[in-house]
XYZ file of C-alpha atoms in Angstrom:
349
model
C -46.057 0.538 30.606
C -44.996 -1.925 27.893
C -41.502 -3.301 27.913
C -39.789 -5.432 25.304
C -37.770 -8.294 26.716
C -35.048 -10.137 24.855
C -34.008 -13.603 25.952
C -30.259 -13.962 25.698
C -28.899 -17.479 25.806
C -25.350 -17.469 27.114
C -22.598 -19.686 28.382
C -22.137 -20.037 32.105
C -18.853 -20.937 33.791
C -20.086 -24.527 33.755
C -20.561 -24.260 29.995
C -16.974 -23.033 29.613
C -15.723 -26.095 31.483
C -17.977 -28.183 29.275
C -16.441 -26.554 26.203
C -12.961 -27.616 27.290
C -14.246 -31.109 28.070
C -15.800 -31.409 24.620
C -12.355 -30.891 23.081
C -10.920 -33.803 25.035
C -10.719 -37.158 23.298
C -13.748 -39.354 23.967
C -14.378 -43.076 23.499
C -17.871 -44.521 23.095
C -18.467 -47.241 25.695
C -20.727 -50.222 25.119
C -22.471 -51.178 28.379
C -22.009 -54.729 29.591
C -25.688 -55.029 30.418
C -28.781 -53.475 28.899
C -29.622 -50.013 30.194
C -33.290 -50.035 31.210
C -33.905 -46.339 31.822
C -35.617 -44.583 28.850
C -33.198 -41.679 29.304
C -30.491 -43.677 27.506
C -32.443 -43.319 24.267
C -31.258 -39.712 24.252
C -27.871 -40.210 25.909
C -24.880 -42.396 25.193
C -22.037 -43.432 27.438
C -18.564 -42.151 26.597
C -15.223 -42.244 28.377
C -13.348 -38.933 28.751
C -10.027 -38.785 30.609
C -10.743 -42.174 32.245
C -14.091 -40.898 33.555
C -17.494 -42.250 32.497
C -19.757 -39.576 31.057
C -23.283 -39.439 29.645
C -23.297 -37.456 26.380
C -26.523 -35.785 25.288
C -27.488 -36.726 21.730
C -29.032 -33.265 21.245
C -26.498 -30.725 22.509
C -23.434 -33.003 23.052
C -23.153 -31.886 26.670
C -21.439 -34.409 28.941
C -22.817 -35.163 32.393
C -21.896 -37.651 35.078
C -22.294 -41.178 33.727
C -21.127 -43.352 36.592
C -23.696 -45.829 38.045
C -23.600 -43.967 41.355
C -24.767 -40.778 39.607
C -28.152 -42.232 38.702
C -30.317 -40.824 35.910
C -32.349 -38.083 37.594
C -29.877 -35.373 36.563
C -30.056 -36.651 32.987
C -33.843 -36.341 32.975
C -33.549 -32.850 34.412
C -31.157 -31.905 31.628
C -33.536 -33.148 28.927
C -36.226 -30.839 30.312
C -34.033 -27.768 29.771
C -31.887 -28.896 26.826
C -32.172 -25.977 24.363
C -31.616 -28.097 21.265
C -34.118 -30.756 22.317
C -36.829 -28.119 22.701
C -36.130 -26.622 19.286
C -37.518 -28.165 16.114
C -35.379 -30.019 13.582
C -31.646 -29.302 13.465
C -31.187 -26.130 15.483
C -27.459 -25.857 15.013
C -28.067 -25.794 11.269
C -31.567 -24.462 10.652
C -32.564 -23.469 7.133
C -34.461 -20.244 6.518
C -34.871 -17.663 3.751
C -32.932 -14.452 3.270
C -32.426 -11.806 0.620
C -29.458 -12.464 -1.616
C -26.481 -10.141 -1.276
C -25.891 -10.346 -5.044
C -28.520 -7.955 -6.359
C -28.392 -7.242 -10.100
C -30.625 -5.117 -12.282
C -32.672 -3.870 -9.349
C -34.052 -7.363 -8.701
C -33.905 -8.857 -5.235
C -33.458 -12.613 -5.039
C -34.450 -14.868 -2.151
C -32.201 -17.787 -1.271
C -31.940 -20.504 1.354
C -29.850 -19.678 4.406
C -28.639 -22.249 6.924
C -27.701 -20.996 10.369
C -24.638 -22.759 11.760
C -23.540 -22.075 15.350
C -19.919 -23.024 14.633
C -19.698 -20.787 11.555
C -21.223 -17.891 13.511
C -18.700 -18.333 16.342
C -15.854 -18.322 13.851
C -17.195 -15.113 12.276
C -17.432 -13.523 15.734
C -13.784 -14.345 16.455
C -12.729 -12.971 13.063
C -14.609 -9.728 13.729
C -12.852 -9.261 17.078
C -9.453 -9.807 15.437
C -10.173 -7.615 12.418
C -11.294 -4.554 14.398
C -9.169 -5.038 17.548
C -12.255 -5.305 19.730
C -11.717 -6.355 23.353
C -12.659 -9.918 24.246
C -15.047 -8.477 26.821
C -17.366 -7.347 24.000
C -19.118 -10.723 24.267
C -20.082 -9.805 27.846
C -21.583 -6.423 26.944
C -25.340 -6.423 27.490
C -26.004 -4.176 24.494
C -23.989 -6.394 22.154
C -25.753 -9.516 23.442
C -29.176 -7.968 22.863
C -28.153 -6.903 19.366
C -26.933 -10.413 18.447
C -30.040 -12.001 19.954
C -32.237 -9.694 17.887
C -30.338 -10.604 14.710
C -30.275 -14.363 15.325
C -32.106 -15.774 18.364
C -30.619 -19.220 17.719
C -27.064 -18.008 18.318
C -25.747 -19.111 21.697
C -23.502 -16.323 22.961
C -20.169 -17.447 24.401
C -18.012 -16.069 27.189
C -14.682 -14.289 26.705
C -12.636 -17.377 27.653
C -14.471 -19.452 25.054
C -14.009 -16.897 22.264
C -10.366 -16.524 23.302
C -9.934 -20.277 22.881
C -11.648 -20.102 19.472
C -9.317 -17.311 18.331
C -6.206 -19.174 19.481
C -7.353 -22.332 17.692
C -8.001 -20.321 14.531
C -4.563 -18.715 14.845
C -2.890 -22.138 15.052
C -4.742 -23.314 11.940
C -3.832 -20.196 9.952
C -0.209 -20.385 11.100
C 0.050 -24.020 9.999
C -1.466 -23.110 6.641
C 1.014 -20.239 6.214
C 3.985 -22.438 7.145
C 2.911 -25.063 4.591
C 2.677 -22.327 1.967
C 6.119 -20.945 2.822
C 7.590 -24.446 2.625
C 6.509 -24.639 -1.029
C 7.611 -21.078 -1.783
C 10.708 -20.995 -4.003
C 11.512 -17.278 -3.933
C 13.909 -15.506 -1.578
C 12.391 -13.931 1.536
C 13.331 -10.638 3.211
C 13.071 -10.648 6.993
C 12.369 -7.611 9.177
C 12.440 -7.670 12.966
C 12.272 -5.264 15.861
C 12.213 -5.389 19.641
C 10.616 -3.046 22.144
C 9.751 -2.976 25.825
C 6.141 -2.700 26.954
C 5.746 0.322 29.231
C 3.105 -1.133 31.547
C 4.506 -4.681 31.668
C 8.199 -3.836 31.484
C 8.736 -6.881 29.289
C 10.564 -7.168 25.973
C 8.768 -8.380 22.853
C 9.976 -9.253 19.373
C 8.105 -9.263 16.066
C 9.465 -11.102 13.009
C 7.923 -10.505 9.576
C 8.636 -12.196 6.235
C 8.274 -10.289 2.931
C 8.386 -11.928 -0.494
C 6.986 -11.746 -4.023
C 4.614 -14.603 -4.857
C 4.002 -16.369 -8.173
C 1.665 -13.575 -9.285
C 4.326 -10.932 -8.635
C 2.449 -9.539 -5.656
C 4.204 -8.468 -2.474
C 3.185 -10.665 0.480
C 3.959 -10.159 4.178
C 3.517 -12.734 6.942
C 4.024 -12.176 10.659
C 6.124 -15.189 11.618
C 6.415 -14.548 15.343
C 5.280 -12.107 17.980
C 6.772 -13.356 21.216
C 8.031 -12.373 24.634
C 11.824 -12.435 24.891
C 13.212 -12.972 28.414
C 16.045 -10.725 29.553
C 18.913 -10.249 28.939
C 18.415 -9.324 25.284
C 21.883 -10.249 24.124
C 23.019 -10.714 20.534
C 23.183 -14.498 21.035
C 19.582 -14.655 22.350
C 18.229 -12.570 19.454
C 20.163 -14.583 16.855
C 18.901 -17.908 18.233
C 15.284 -16.728 18.265
C 15.592 -15.531 14.654
C 17.184 -18.803 13.598
C 14.494 -20.885 15.328
C 11.811 -18.914 13.489
C 13.543 -19.428 10.140
C 13.826 -23.163 10.737
C 10.193 -23.442 11.825
C 9.026 -21.669 8.643
C 11.443 -23.571 6.334
C 13.281 -20.354 5.430
C 16.822 -21.023 6.636
C 18.014 -21.455 3.017
C 15.704 -18.806 1.467
C 16.716 -15.637 3.331
C 17.750 -12.693 1.163
C 18.132 -9.845 3.686
C 17.566 -9.082 7.354
C 16.458 -5.523 8.174
C 17.079 -4.278 11.731
C 17.554 -0.924 13.421
C 20.957 0.532 14.366
C 21.207 -0.895 17.876
C 24.674 -2.250 18.702
C 23.085 -5.541 19.792
C 21.701 -6.036 16.293
C 25.113 -5.322 14.749
C 26.590 -8.082 16.913
C 23.667 -10.392 16.133
C 24.263 -10.514 12.357
C 27.581 -12.480 12.398
C 26.122 -14.998 14.875
C 23.082 -15.535 12.657
C 25.308 -15.951 9.586
C 27.176 -18.767 11.328
C 23.926 -20.433 12.432
C 22.490 -20.364 8.914
C 25.717 -21.002 7.051
C 27.285 -18.591 4.516
C 26.679 -21.067 1.677
C 22.896 -20.642 2.048
C 23.037 -16.827 1.874
C 23.320 -14.514 -1.119
C 26.985 -13.655 -1.877
C 28.045 -15.487 1.253
C 26.024 -13.189 3.503
C 27.385 -9.856 2.234
C 23.843 -8.611 1.548
C 22.252 -10.019 4.693
C 22.474 -6.956 6.955
C 20.094 -4.144 5.944
C 19.739 -1.070 8.136
C 16.330 0.387 8.952
C 16.162 3.646 6.946
C 13.260 5.069 8.958
C 15.261 4.650 12.157
C 18.209 6.470 10.588
C 15.959 9.359 9.493
C 14.456 9.491 12.972
C 17.919 9.882 14.503
C 18.748 12.644 12.000
C 15.550 14.556 12.847
C 16.246 14.231 16.585
C 19.746 15.662 16.117
C 18.286 18.531 14.083
C 15.713 19.318 16.777
C 18.469 19.433 19.387
C 19.933 22.431 17.546
C 16.547 24.227 17.766
C 15.864 23.128 21.338
C 16.100 26.636 22.827
C 13.638 28.139 20.316
C 11.223 25.228 20.717
C 11.227 25.636 24.502
C 10.359 29.334 24.170
C 7.416 28.504 21.909
C 6.208 25.853 24.351
C 6.445 28.260 27.284
C 4.483 30.886 25.332
C 1.729 28.390 24.468
C 1.593 27.176 28.070
C 1.194 30.776 29.296
C -1.680 31.701 26.968
C -3.595 28.455 27.510
C -3.217 28.249 31.291
C -6.555 30.038 32.009
C -9.769 30.674 29.994
C -9.310 34.458 30.421
C -5.878 34.391 28.774
C -7.273 32.341 25.881
C -9.993 34.994 25.338
C -7.407 37.798 25.444
C -5.237 35.934 22.956
C -8.191 35.517 20.563
C -9.078 39.223 20.853
C -5.512 40.240 20.017
C -5.556 37.858 17.050
C -8.750 39.535 15.767
C -7.239 43.008 16.172
C -4.215 41.943 14.131
C -6.559 40.268 11.599
C -4.909 36.884 12.040
C -7.171 34.337 10.362
C -7.689 31.101 12.266
C -7.459 28.251 9.775
C -7.601 25.200 12.028
C -7.663 24.387 15.714
C -4.589 22.547 17.008
C -4.101 21.113 20.497
C -1.741 23.499 22.299
C 0.364 21.569 24.766
């Protein structure tokens, strides 16, 4: 029986610790005396967090570099170093691929350079874009698929990809803040709070809406944060003000849209005082905007209360006919006798 095996190169827990260590600041150390072991031709001494390390010139992994550590572990590493065993520059290896820009039925071939860092960034973007769980990088099927596509890609663990995503988020947030600092138009702010059912914790989202230079509507999520209890008007106002200051918007606010909670009504005057009426349109008269969808939702709920008795009867009838398979069959037979055409199946609950 023939079996196809796929070698999947992955990060271990030790590699995750190494990843965090690689981010720490390092200082190249010049030895006081000449290092005689040939292993130092492929390693260099660096100082990380006041500890001497030996950094591999191939894969940048840091191992113990103190004199008491010796060099045997360094030789052992060179025997298994994946980048030392691979030809040329394995992190950026050039190959050929078909061009994605196909015109006139002609297929072009172009150079393609594999880059581990670019691939990791694309993996993090994919997880964010499609709301995939971080555990997808631990799925055996996904690892085999990636290995089949690009054997050079070194699969990472969920903690590593989580760190990559957070770093990318910080970079994008800084870029957005710099853009908003240069923005000269007024910005409309919307915010809402809700309590997570499984965590029983309150969260707040703050979004900025504005029209850019090209007259296109733009929306940026400024903050999505946990708000400790109690959720008083003062607490909400201070969080909103801190976000406006951080994004350089304290003198660019046009309106603030919130739902009809009494806490939000009390929050508006506090926020006006924190910002200053002189920085607001018409002294703050246009600041408070009520959430229309919330108002409509309240109207619909009041209307359904009037029909509550009829709705309950319908629900009881549906519950009766769907309680057993036999009743469902009887119901369908009666519907056929009355020539009631079934257009679409709906979940009866």
